[in-house]
Short mmCIF file of C-alpha atoms in Angstrom, two decimals:
data_model
loop_
_atom_site.label_atom_id
_atom_site.label_comp_id
_atom_site.label_asym_id
_atom_site.label_seq_id
_atom_site.Cartn_x
_atom_site.Cartn_y
_atom_site.Cartn_z
CA MET Q 1 38.46 52.72 25.27
CA LYS Q 2 38.01 48.93 25.60
CA ASP Q 3 35.92 49.46 28.76
CA THR Q 4 33.66 51.86 26.84
CA LYS Q 5 33.12 49.26 24.07
CA ARG Q 6 32.38 46.57 26.64
CA LYS Q 7 29.80 48.84 28.30
CA LYS Q 8 28.10 49.54 24.96
CA ILE Q 9 27.97 45.81 24.12
CA GLY Q 10 26.69 45.09 27.62
CA ILE Q 11 23.96 47.72 27.24
CA LYS Q 12 22.90 46.19 23.89
CA LEU Q 13 22.77 42.70 25.40
CA ILE Q 14 20.55 43.71 28.31
CA PRO Q 15 17.27 43.80 26.29
CA VAL Q 16 18.10 40.46 24.67
CA LEU Q 17 18.87 38.85 28.01
CA LEU Q 18 15.77 40.36 29.55
CA LEU Q 19 13.65 39.05 26.68
CA PHE Q 20 15.18 35.60 26.94
CA GLY Q 21 14.84 35.62 30.69
CA ALA Q 22 11.24 36.73 30.45
CA PHE Q 23 10.55 33.91 28.00
CA LEU Q 24 12.14 31.37 30.32
CA VAL Q 25 9.98 32.66 33.15
CA TYR Q 26 6.94 32.48 30.86
CA LEU Q 27 7.92 28.98 29.74
CA ASN Q 28 8.42 27.77 33.30
CA TRP Q 29 5.08 29.30 34.29
CA SER Q 30 3.28 27.89 31.25
CA GLN Q 31 4.61 24.40 31.88
CA ASN Q 32 3.43 24.49 35.46
CA SER Q 33 0.03 26.01 34.87
CA GLU Q 34 -2.85 25.17 32.60
CA PRO Q 35 -3.67 27.90 30.05
CA THR Q 36 -7.23 29.14 30.36
CA PHE Q 37 -7.73 31.18 27.20
CA GLU Q 38 -10.53 30.15 24.87
CA ILE Q 39 -9.63 28.22 21.72
CA ASN Q 40 -10.96 29.72 18.51
CA LYS Q 41 -13.64 27.58 16.85
CA GLU Q 42 -11.55 27.51 13.66
CA PHE Q 43 -9.45 24.79 15.30
CA LYS Q 44 -10.46 21.12 15.55
CA GLU Q 45 -10.50 20.55 19.30
CA VAL Q 46 -10.78 17.02 20.75
CA GLN Q 47 -11.34 15.75 24.27
CA SER Q 48 -8.27 13.57 24.88
CA GLU Q 49 -4.70 13.14 23.74
CA THR Q 50 -5.47 9.52 22.77
CA LYS Q 51 -8.15 10.83 20.42
CA VAL Q 52 -5.59 13.19 18.88
CA PHE Q 53 -3.22 10.35 18.10
CA GLU Q 54 -6.00 8.11 16.81
CA GLN Q 55 -7.22 10.76 14.37
CA ILE Q 56 -3.73 11.60 13.12
CA SER Q 57 -2.94 7.90 12.73
CA GLN Q 58 -6.10 7.41 10.69
CA GLU Q 59 -5.23 10.32 8.40
CA LEU Q 60 -1.59 9.28 7.99
CA THR Q 61 -2.16 5.55 7.45
CA GLY Q 62 -5.91 5.07 6.89
CA SER Q 63 -6.10 3.09 10.12
CA PHE Q 64 -6.48 3.50 13.88
CA MET Q 65 -4.52 0.27 14.39
CA PRO Q 66 -1.07 1.85 14.85
CA ILE Q 67 -2.35 3.58 17.99
CA GLU Q 68 -4.46 0.64 19.16
CA TYR Q 69 -1.42 -1.64 18.89
CA GLN Q 70 1.00 1.00 20.21
CA LEU Q 71 3.18 0.95 17.10
CA PHE Q 72 4.13 4.61 17.46
CA GLN Q 73 7.06 5.12 19.81
CA ASP Q 74 6.95 7.95 22.35
CA VAL Q 75 9.65 10.57 21.85
CA ASP Q 76 8.63 13.59 23.95
CA LEU Q 77 11.54 15.79 22.85
CA GLU Q 78 11.02 19.51 23.46
CA LYS Q 79 12.69 22.39 21.64
CA VAL Q 80 12.17 25.96 22.78
CA LEU Q 81 11.33 28.42 19.99
CA VAL Q 82 12.38 31.69 21.57
CA LYS Q 83 11.35 34.03 18.77
CA GLU Q 84 7.93 32.39 18.40
CA ARG Q 85 7.43 32.18 22.21
CA ARG Q 86 6.43 28.56 21.77
CA THR Q 87 7.71 25.06 22.38
CA LEU Q 88 7.99 22.44 19.65
CA GLU Q 89 7.59 18.87 20.87
CA ILE Q 90 8.31 15.71 18.84
CA GLU Q 91 5.65 13.42 20.25
CA LYS Q 92 5.78 10.07 18.43
CA VAL Q 93 7.51 8.30 15.56
CA TRP Q 94 6.95 5.01 13.68
CA MET Q 95 8.53 3.44 10.60
CA GLN Q 96 7.09 0.77 8.33
CA ASP Q 97 7.15 -0.07 4.59
CA ASN Q 98 9.64 2.71 3.76
CA TYR Q 99 7.46 5.36 5.43
CA LEU Q 100 8.53 7.31 8.47
CA HIS Q 101 5.55 8.70 10.38
CA LEU Q 102 6.06 11.55 12.80
CA ILE Q 103 3.65 13.38 15.14
CA TYR Q 104 4.62 16.71 16.69
CA SER Q 105 2.92 19.48 18.66
CA VAL Q 106 3.29 23.23 19.09
CA ASP Q 107 1.80 25.06 22.06
CA MET Q 108 -0.76 27.75 21.28
CA LEU Q 109 -0.93 31.44 22.13
CA PRO Q 110 -4.07 33.43 23.04
CA GLU Q 111 -3.87 35.40 19.79
CA ASP Q 112 -3.94 32.30 17.53
CA GLN Q 113 -7.03 32.50 15.33
CA ASN Q 114 -6.41 29.68 12.84
CA GLU Q 115 -3.78 27.16 11.74
CA LYS Q 116 -1.90 29.75 9.67
CA ASP Q 117 -0.96 31.51 12.90
CA ILE Q 118 0.95 28.47 14.13
CA PRO Q 119 4.31 27.66 12.50
CA GLN Q 120 4.66 24.34 10.71
CA LEU Q 121 7.64 21.99 10.96
CA THR Q 122 9.42 21.34 7.64
CA PHE Q 123 12.77 19.82 6.72
CA ASN Q 124 14.55 18.82 3.52
CA GLU Q 125 16.78 16.11 4.94
CA LEU Q 126 16.84 13.57 7.72
CA SER Q 127 19.24 10.84 8.77
CA LEU Q 128 18.75 7.48 10.44
CA HIS Q 129 21.45 6.18 12.79
CA TYR Q 130 22.41 2.81 14.21
CA LYS Q 131 25.61 2.54 16.23
CA GLU Q 132 28.34 3.93 13.93
CA ASN Q 133 26.17 3.62 10.82
CA SER Q 134 23.88 6.21 9.28
CA ILE Q 135 22.03 6.96 6.05
CA SER Q 136 20.80 10.35 4.85
CA ILE Q 137 17.50 10.93 3.06
CA LYS Q 138 16.85 14.00 0.92
CA VAL Q 139 13.22 14.64 1.70
CA ASN Q 140 12.75 17.39 -0.88
CA LYS Q 141 13.38 14.90 -3.69
CA LEU Q 142 10.52 12.67 -2.65
CA SER Q 143 7.75 14.94 -3.88
CA ASN Q 144 7.18 18.53 -4.90
CA ARG Q 145 5.76 19.23 -1.47
CA GLY Q 146 8.42 17.52 0.58
CA PRO Q 147 7.06 15.68 3.62
CA ASN Q 148 3.38 14.88 3.38
CA THR Q 149 1.82 16.83 6.26
CA ILE Q 150 -1.80 15.87 6.73
CA PRO Q 151 -4.16 18.79 6.13
CA GLN Q 152 -6.06 18.43 9.40
CA SER Q 153 -4.47 19.30 12.74
CA TYR Q 154 -5.98 18.71 16.18
CA VAL Q 155 -5.97 20.67 19.42
CA TYR Q 156 -5.94 19.31 22.93
CA LYS Q 157 -5.18 21.32 26.08
CA HIS Q 158 -3.91 24.36 24.16
CA LYS Q 159 -1.47 22.35 22.03
CA LEU Q 160 -1.84 21.88 18.29
CA TYR Q 161 -0.83 18.45 16.93
CA ARG Q 162 0.20 17.63 13.38
CA GLY Q 163 1.32 14.48 11.55
CA ILE Q 164 3.89 13.95 8.80
CA ALA Q 165 4.37 10.90 6.54
CA ILE Q 166 7.76 10.74 4.81
CA ASP Q 167 8.38 8.37 1.90
CA THR Q 168 12.02 7.41 2.33
CA VAL Q 169 12.33 5.85 -1.14
CA ASP Q 170 12.26 7.78 -4.40
CA SER Q 171 14.53 5.64 -6.57
CA GLU Q 172 16.03 2.18 -6.91
CA GLU Q 173 19.26 3.50 -5.39
CA SER Q 174 17.50 4.88 -2.31
CA PHE Q 175 15.58 1.61 -1.98
CA ASP Q 176 18.82 -0.36 -1.95
CA GLU Q 177 20.30 2.03 0.58
CA LEU Q 178 17.29 1.77 2.84
CA GLN Q 179 17.70 -2.01 2.96
CA GLN Q 180 20.60 -1.31 5.31
CA VAL Q 181 18.11 0.00 7.84
CA TYR Q 182 16.12 -3.23 7.70
CA GLU Q 183 19.35 -5.18 8.07
CA TRP Q 184 20.19 -3.14 11.16
CA ASN Q 185 16.79 -4.14 12.53
CA ASN Q 186 16.93 -1.06 14.69
CA VAL Q 187 17.27 2.74 14.57
CA ASP Q 188 19.02 4.29 17.58
CA TYR Q 189 18.21 7.88 16.78
CA ILE Q 190 16.87 10.15 14.06
CA THR Q 191 18.14 13.58 13.05
CA LEU Q 192 16.03 16.21 11.30
CA VAL Q 193 18.69 18.18 9.47
CA ASN Q 194 18.31 21.98 9.53
CA PRO Q 195 14.55 22.00 10.09
CA LYS Q 196 12.43 25.14 9.79
CA MET Q 197 9.32 26.43 11.48
CA VAL Q 198 7.37 27.98 8.62
CA GLN Q 199 4.36 30.20 9.22
CA ASP Q 200 1.68 30.86 6.59
CA SER Q 201 3.83 29.39 3.78
CA THR Q 202 6.47 32.09 4.23
CA LYS Q 203 10.18 31.46 4.54
CA GLY Q 204 10.96 30.20 8.00
CA LYS Q 205 14.03 30.51 10.11
CA THR Q 206 16.37 27.51 10.00
CA LEU Q 207 16.78 25.81 13.36
CA ASP Q 208 19.62 23.72 14.65
CA SER Q 209 19.31 20.07 13.66
CA ILE Q 210 16.99 18.12 15.92
CA SER Q 211 18.06 14.64 17.06
CA PHE Q 212 15.98 12.31 19.19
CA ASP Q 213 16.58 8.82 20.53
CA THR Q 214 14.49 5.92 19.27
CA SER Q 215 14.46 2.17 19.38
CA LEU Q 216 12.59 1.69 16.14
CA ASN Q 217 12.32 -1.74 14.59
CA PRO Q 218 11.45 -1.00 10.92
CA GLN Q 219 9.28 -3.70 9.35
CA PHE Q 220 7.43 -4.51 6.16
CA ASP Q 221 3.73 -5.24 6.58
CA GLN Q 222 3.94 -5.81 10.30
CA THR Q 223 1.97 -8.69 11.85
CA LEU Q 224 -0.12 -7.39 14.74
CA GLU Q 225 -1.98 -10.43 16.00
CA ALA Q 226 -3.12 -13.94 15.01
CA PHE Q 227 -6.46 -15.57 15.77
CA GLU Q 228 -7.29 -19.28 15.65
CA LEU Q 229 -10.78 -19.60 14.14
CA ASN Q 230 -11.53 -23.35 14.19
CA LYS Q 231 -15.05 -23.13 12.73
CA THR Q 232 -16.74 -24.77 9.75
CA THR Q 233 -19.18 -23.36 7.18
CA ASN Q 234 -21.44 -25.90 5.42
CA LEU Q 235 -22.26 -24.93 1.85
CA ASP Q 236 -25.38 -25.99 -0.02
CA ASN Q 237 -23.47 -28.14 -2.51
CA GLY Q 238 -22.16 -30.42 0.22
CA LEU Q 239 -18.78 -28.74 0.53
CA GLN Q 240 -17.36 -27.55 3.83
CA VAL Q 241 -15.07 -24.60 4.47
CA MET Q 242 -12.97 -25.13 7.60
CA TRP Q 243 -11.67 -21.73 8.72
CA LYS Q 244 -8.20 -22.09 10.25
CA ASP Q 245 -6.83 -18.71 11.31
CA LEU Q 246 -6.86 -14.98 10.70
CA MET Q 247 -3.53 -13.16 10.58
CA LEU Q 248 -3.96 -9.48 11.38
CA LYS Q 249 -1.36 -7.48 9.47
CA MET Q 250 -0.93 -3.75 9.13
CA ASN Q 251 -1.70 -3.67 5.41
CA HIS Q 252 -4.04 -6.61 4.99
CA LEU Q 253 -5.73 -9.60 6.62
CA ASN Q 254 -4.48 -13.09 5.85
CA LEU Q 255 -7.38 -15.57 6.06
CA SER Q 256 -6.58 -19.29 5.80
CA PHE Q 257 -8.97 -22.19 5.36
CA GLN Q 258 -9.34 -25.76 4.12
CA LEU Q 259 -11.93 -26.99 1.64
CA GLU Q 260 -13.32 -30.37 2.64
CA LYS Q 261 -15.17 -33.05 0.60
CA THR Q 262 -13.67 -32.20 -2.79
CA ASP Q 263 -10.68 -33.30 -4.83
CA GLN Q 264 -10.91 -30.24 -7.10
CA ILE Q 265 -8.27 -27.53 -6.84
CA LEU Q 266 -9.59 -24.14 -5.79
CA GLN Q 267 -8.47 -21.09 -7.76
CA GLY Q 268 -10.56 -18.27 -6.28
CA ILE Q 269 -13.35 -17.53 -3.84
CA THR Q 270 -16.09 -14.90 -3.74
CA LEU Q 271 -17.11 -13.80 -0.26
CA ASP Q 272 -18.50 -10.96 1.83
CA THR Q 273 -16.84 -9.73 5.01
CA VAL Q 274 -18.44 -7.70 7.80
CA SER Q 275 -16.77 -6.19 10.88
CA ASN Q 276 -18.87 -4.94 13.79
CA GLY Q 277 -21.94 -5.01 11.54
CA LYS Q 278 -20.30 -2.88 8.82
CA VAL Q 279 -19.63 -4.37 5.37
CA MET Q 280 -15.87 -4.41 4.75
CA SER Q 281 -15.61 -6.03 1.36
CA GLU Q 282 -17.64 -7.87 -1.26
CA GLY Q 283 -15.71 -9.54 -4.01
CA TYR Q 284 -13.58 -12.20 -5.61
CA TYR Q 285 -10.22 -13.18 -4.13
CA PRO Q 286 -7.58 -15.40 -5.74
CA VAL Q 287 -6.17 -18.05 -3.44
CA MET Q 288 -2.66 -19.22 -2.64
CA LYS Q 289 -2.22 -22.94 -1.99
CA LYS Q 290 0.01 -23.68 0.98
CA ASP Q 291 0.60 -27.25 2.12
CA ASN Q 292 -2.87 -28.51 3.08
CA HIS Q 293 -4.71 -25.20 3.17
CA TYR Q 294 -5.55 -22.08 1.15
CA GLU Q 295 -4.87 -18.44 1.96
CA ILE Q 296 -6.45 -15.22 0.73
CA SER Q 297 -5.53 -11.59 1.33
CA LEU Q 298 -8.36 -9.31 2.49
CA PRO Q 299 -8.48 -5.52 3.07
CA PRO Q 300 -7.27 -4.55 6.56
CA PHE Q 301 -9.39 -3.45 9.49
CA GLU Q 302 -9.56 0.28 10.05
CA SER Q 303 -9.84 -0.45 13.76
CA MET Q 304 -9.98 -3.67 15.72
CA PRO Q 305 -13.56 -5.07 15.67
CA ASP Q 306 -15.28 -7.23 18.26
CA THR Q 307 -16.74 -9.51 15.59
CA PHE Q 308 -15.74 -10.51 12.08
CA LYS Q 309 -18.19 -12.27 9.73
CA VAL Q 310 -17.55 -14.14 6.49
CA GLN Q 311 -20.09 -15.43 3.96
CA VAL Q 312 -19.05 -17.48 0.92
CA ARG Q 313 -20.87 -16.66 -2.34
CA ALA Q 314 -19.00 -18.62 -5.04
CA LEU Q 315 -16.03 -20.89 -5.67
CA ASP Q 316 -13.83 -21.09 -8.78
CA PHE Q 317 -12.15 -24.45 -9.37
CA ILE Q 318 -9.46 -25.31 -11.91
CA ASP Q 319 -10.63 -27.19 -14.99
CA ARG Q 320 -8.26 -30.09 -15.75
CA ASP Q 321 -9.52 -30.77 -19.30
CA GLU Q 322 -7.12 -30.82 -22.24
CA ALA Q 323 -5.84 -27.43 -23.38
CA LEU Q 324 -7.49 -25.54 -26.22
CA SER Q 325 -4.91 -24.44 -28.78
CA TYR Q 326 -4.42 -22.56 -32.02
CA THR Q 327 -1.34 -22.38 -34.23
CA ILE Q 328 -0.69 -19.08 -36.01
CA SER Q 329 0.77 -19.89 -39.42
CA SER Q 330 3.81 -18.25 -41.00
CA GLU Q 331 1.50 -16.56 -43.52
CA MET Q 332 -0.57 -14.96 -40.76
CA ILE Q 333 2.58 -13.98 -38.87
CA ASN Q 334 3.89 -12.17 -41.96
CA GLU Q 335 0.51 -10.51 -42.44
CA GLY Q 336 0.57 -9.35 -38.84
CA LEU Q 337 4.13 -7.99 -39.08
CA ALA Q 338 3.07 -5.95 -42.14
CA LEU Q 339 0.19 -4.26 -40.31
CA SER Q 340 0.18 -0.49 -39.90
CA LYS Q 341 -0.34 1.00 -36.47
CA GLY Q 342 -3.90 0.43 -35.33
CA ASP Q 343 -4.71 -2.19 -37.96
CA LYS Q 344 -5.57 -5.82 -37.29
CA VAL Q 345 -6.10 -9.18 -38.93
CA ASP Q 346 -9.68 -10.21 -38.16
CA VAL Q 347 -10.06 -13.97 -37.84
CA ILE Q 348 -12.58 -15.94 -35.80
CA GLU Q 349 -11.55 -19.57 -35.33
CA GLU Q 350 -13.55 -21.40 -32.68
CA LEU Q 351 -11.28 -23.47 -30.45
CA GLY Q 352 -13.95 -25.19 -28.39
CA THR Q 353 -16.07 -24.79 -25.30
CA ARG Q 354 -15.21 -24.93 -21.63
CA ASN Q 355 -17.76 -24.83 -18.81
CA GLY Q 356 -20.40 -23.31 -21.10
CA MET Q 357 -18.00 -20.72 -22.55
CA THR Q 358 -17.09 -20.54 -26.24
CA VAL Q 359 -13.41 -19.79 -26.84
CA SER Q 360 -12.10 -18.51 -30.20
CA TYR Q 361 -8.88 -17.20 -31.70
CA ALA Q 362 -9.60 -13.65 -32.94
CA GLY Q 363 -6.52 -12.65 -34.97
CA LEU Q 364 -3.53 -10.31 -34.64
CA SER Q 365 -3.34 -6.55 -34.19
CA ASN Q 366 -0.71 -3.84 -34.16
CA ALA Q 367 -0.53 -1.52 -31.14
CA LEU Q 368 -2.70 1.57 -31.51
CA PRO Q 369 -0.92 4.89 -32.25
CA GLY Q 370 0.52 6.31 -29.06
CA TYR Q 371 -0.12 3.11 -27.11
CA GLU Q 372 2.65 2.52 -24.61
CA VAL Q 373 3.07 -0.78 -22.83
CA ASP Q 374 4.59 -0.77 -19.36
CA GLN Q 375 8.19 -1.86 -18.88
CA GLY Q 376 8.65 -3.18 -22.41
CA PRO Q 377 8.93 -2.31 -26.10
CA SER Q 378 6.05 -0.55 -27.79
CA ASP Q 379 6.71 -2.50 -31.02
CA VAL Q 380 4.37 -5.42 -30.28
CA LEU Q 381 1.66 -7.54 -31.86
CA GLY Q 382 -1.50 -8.40 -29.97
CA ILE Q 383 -2.77 -11.99 -30.00
CA ALA Q 384 -6.55 -11.80 -29.55
CA ILE Q 385 -8.69 -14.42 -27.78
CA GLN Q 386 -12.48 -14.09 -27.81
CA LEU Q 387 -14.70 -15.56 -25.08
CA GLU Q 388 -18.48 -15.79 -25.15
CA ASP Q 389 -20.96 -16.66 -22.39
CA ILE Q 390 -18.58 -16.05 -19.48
CA PRO Q 391 -20.61 -16.39 -16.25
CA GLY Q 392 -21.36 -13.15 -14.44
CA ASP Q 393 -18.48 -10.70 -14.22
CA ARG Q 394 -15.76 -13.37 -14.21
CA PHE Q 395 -13.95 -12.02 -17.29
CA ARG Q 396 -12.67 -8.98 -15.44
CA MET Q 397 -11.77 -11.12 -12.43
CA TRP Q 398 -9.91 -13.74 -14.46
CA PHE Q 399 -7.95 -11.37 -16.69
CA ASN Q 400 -7.40 -8.48 -14.29
CA MET Q 401 -3.92 -9.61 -13.24
CA VAL Q 402 -2.95 -10.14 -16.88
CA THR Q 403 -4.11 -6.70 -17.97
CA GLU Q 404 -2.51 -4.82 -15.11
CA GLU Q 405 0.65 -6.72 -14.24
CA MET Q 406 1.58 -9.46 -16.71
CA GLN Q 407 5.15 -8.99 -17.90
CA ASN Q 408 6.49 -12.48 -18.61
CA LEU Q 409 3.30 -14.40 -19.28
CA LYS Q 410 3.03 -15.09 -15.60
CA TYR Q 411 0.75 -18.04 -16.31
CA ASN Q 412 3.46 -19.89 -18.22
CA LYS Q 413 4.78 -22.68 -16.04
CA THR Q 414 7.64 -25.11 -16.43
CA GLU Q 415 7.77 -28.54 -14.84
CA SER Q 416 10.13 -27.21 -12.17
CA GLN Q 417 7.53 -24.62 -11.19
CA SER Q 418 4.47 -26.84 -11.28
CA ASN Q 419 4.79 -28.02 -7.68
CA SER Q 420 5.68 -24.63 -6.23
CA GLU Q 421 3.27 -22.32 -4.46
CA VAL Q 422 1.06 -20.50 -6.94
CA TYR Q 423 -0.14 -17.10 -5.85
CA TYR Q 424 -2.78 -15.20 -7.78
CA ASN Q 425 -3.26 -18.02 -10.27
CA VAL Q 426 -6.29 -16.26 -11.71
CA GLY Q 427 -8.08 -17.25 -14.88
CA PRO Q 428 -6.93 -19.58 -17.67
CA LEU Q 429 -3.35 -20.79 -17.93
CA ILE Q 430 -1.85 -19.12 -21.01
CA GLU Q 431 1.09 -20.45 -22.98
CA ILE Q 432 2.48 -18.86 -26.15
CA SER Q 433 5.39 -20.66 -27.80
CA ASN Q 434 7.04 -21.16 -31.18
CA GLU Q 435 8.14 -24.26 -33.10
CA ASN Q 436 11.36 -24.40 -31.06
CA GLY Q 437 9.53 -24.54 -27.74
CA GLU Q 438 10.58 -20.99 -26.84
CA LEU Q 439 8.07 -19.31 -24.55
CA ALA Q 440 7.05 -15.79 -25.52
CA GLU Q 441 7.52 -12.81 -23.28
CA SER Q 442 4.47 -10.63 -22.89
CA TYR Q 443 4.53 -6.90 -22.29
CA GLY Q 444 1.05 -6.38 -20.94
CA SER Q 445 -2.34 -6.82 -22.53
CA SER Q 446 -5.61 -5.05 -23.23
CA SER Q 447 -9.25 -6.10 -23.17
CA GLU Q 448 -12.48 -5.16 -24.87
CA THR Q 449 -15.96 -5.81 -23.50
CA MET Q 450 -19.02 -6.09 -25.75
CA PRO Q 451 -22.61 -7.02 -24.93
CA ASP Q 452 -22.26 -10.60 -26.13
CA LYS Q 453 -18.52 -11.32 -25.91
CA GLU Q 454 -15.15 -10.36 -24.45
CA ILE Q 455 -11.81 -10.06 -26.22
CA GLN Q 456 -8.40 -10.25 -24.54
CA GLU Q 457 -5.19 -9.29 -26.36
CA PHE Q 458 -1.76 -10.44 -25.18
CA HIS Q 459 1.03 -8.15 -26.38
CA VAL Q 460 4.17 -9.94 -27.58
CA ASN Q 461 7.34 -8.37 -28.93
CA LYS Q 462 7.47 -8.47 -32.74
CA GLU Q 463 11.00 -9.87 -32.54
CA PHE Q 464 9.51 -13.11 -31.21
CA PHE Q 465 7.31 -13.40 -34.31
CA LYS Q 466 10.18 -12.53 -36.66
CA ARG Q 467 12.23 -15.51 -35.46
CA SER Q 468 9.26 -17.90 -35.49
CA SER Q 469 7.79 -19.83 -38.43
CA GLU Q 470 4.68 -20.57 -36.37
CA VAL Q 471 3.34 -19.56 -32.97
CA THR Q 472 1.03 -21.73 -30.86
CA VAL Q 473 -1.37 -20.36 -28.26
CA LYS Q 474 -2.58 -22.81 -25.60
CA LEU Q 475 -5.27 -22.08 -23.03
CA SER Q 476 -6.05 -24.45 -20.20
CA GLN Q 477 -7.29 -24.53 -16.62
CA PHE Q 478 -10.36 -22.43 -17.37
CA PRO Q 479 -12.03 -21.78 -14.01
CA ILE Q 480 -15.23 -23.64 -13.15
CA HIS Q 481 -17.47 -21.07 -11.47
CA LYS Q 482 -19.88 -22.44 -8.86
CA LYS Q 483 -22.29 -20.25 -6.94
CA VAL Q 484 -22.89 -21.45 -3.41
CA SER Q 485 -24.77 -20.32 -0.33
CA GLY Q 486 -24.24 -20.94 3.34
CA SER Q 487 -24.66 -19.30 6.71
CA LYS Q 488 -22.58 -16.25 7.58
CA MET Q 489 -19.88 -17.39 9.96
CA THR Q 490 -19.16 -15.06 12.91
CA PHE Q 491 -15.80 -14.95 14.69
CA ASN Q 492 -15.36 -13.20 18.03
CA LEU Q 493 -12.01 -11.40 18.09
CA ARG Q 494 -12.16 -9.83 21.52
#
């Protein structure tokens, strides 16, 4: 009886073994011979594997630099997909700034007509390992779509290549956990937990977990290369810009320079940049003072150029004149606290002029109905400052950081901070305090542009006003805007 059962089981296994054997023969043949079938024109076919990786890198990161600087690590791990009669290959991996980038390929079959015919790699969890340590990342929590697979795939030599960008941080807790990885300073191997090969958005079959060795060195804003510039631009007002060096980073360029023949302190610079004859950027950049030189952050290169050109258009210096100030009386404070939503106390009190601009105090306002300030209470009063005759488009430049990011009146400084490095010191220095010397916290701001004037409102918690008998607003260090011209300086980077 047992022999009969064994024979039946053996008979049932024969087709399976034959199929598996046939696939192994096919796989061995396919790996040792070049397929000759014609690729359907629906696919994006390229002429080299390097081109494949460059294009996927550009779509994943917005830059060709990761391939040019060999930031992706080769993996070359193959997994046979018996049912699909294909081979999945993990080609490359790279991790930076909390993102894990992965490139994989799937070999094509003669009947493939478009991308929907080729299964797509998905997974809801992965783990990073270093020695005995590991952390797990739930990928499906990061976005509704899970891993961000780029929409365009590429074909080279009958293999279809795809890229995936995985944001490994979706909360403060996961951010703290990921710091362990940066403390490790290395990742020995990565495991894709219970991955699937999904075809045409249908439910795919779960595969065994895929692990592959790495020697990743996760970094934030990786430095790729540094260039000494050592050139000088002469400006028409007698000033000289001595360009020191260019730090090529993954996410930005760090350009440093000295400003000769002036004892004024620079706050910002307007310049044009050109790489390989193509305009990269035109705009205003705040400066950071470091020791005896300045630094600015520029947009990154998409790919490494042969030449890089810089032309200075304007300089903004810090005005050292005495501060302009206005004291809000207890009567006006009470009037402001009694305002209904959306109402305001209209007052125009001229404070003085600076560099051709007229500066006035313009009253208090309650937040508009439904207005929500970021990371702070919505129960605020707005202190309005009106400026007239601002040169060019400087208003938006000077108050941009305040409008978008100011949380604790970032322009308030104490004596202990005055000698420290100041980054993004843009626009006037703002100080709001009460009779006890307490500095106000700000929870954002808003601005209004009119044909002949600009108004900026700084939002301060009402509780600050309630415990104050008077509030003083001081504005100093108004930028002095100077247009300049000079030759476009060219730097050879190759």
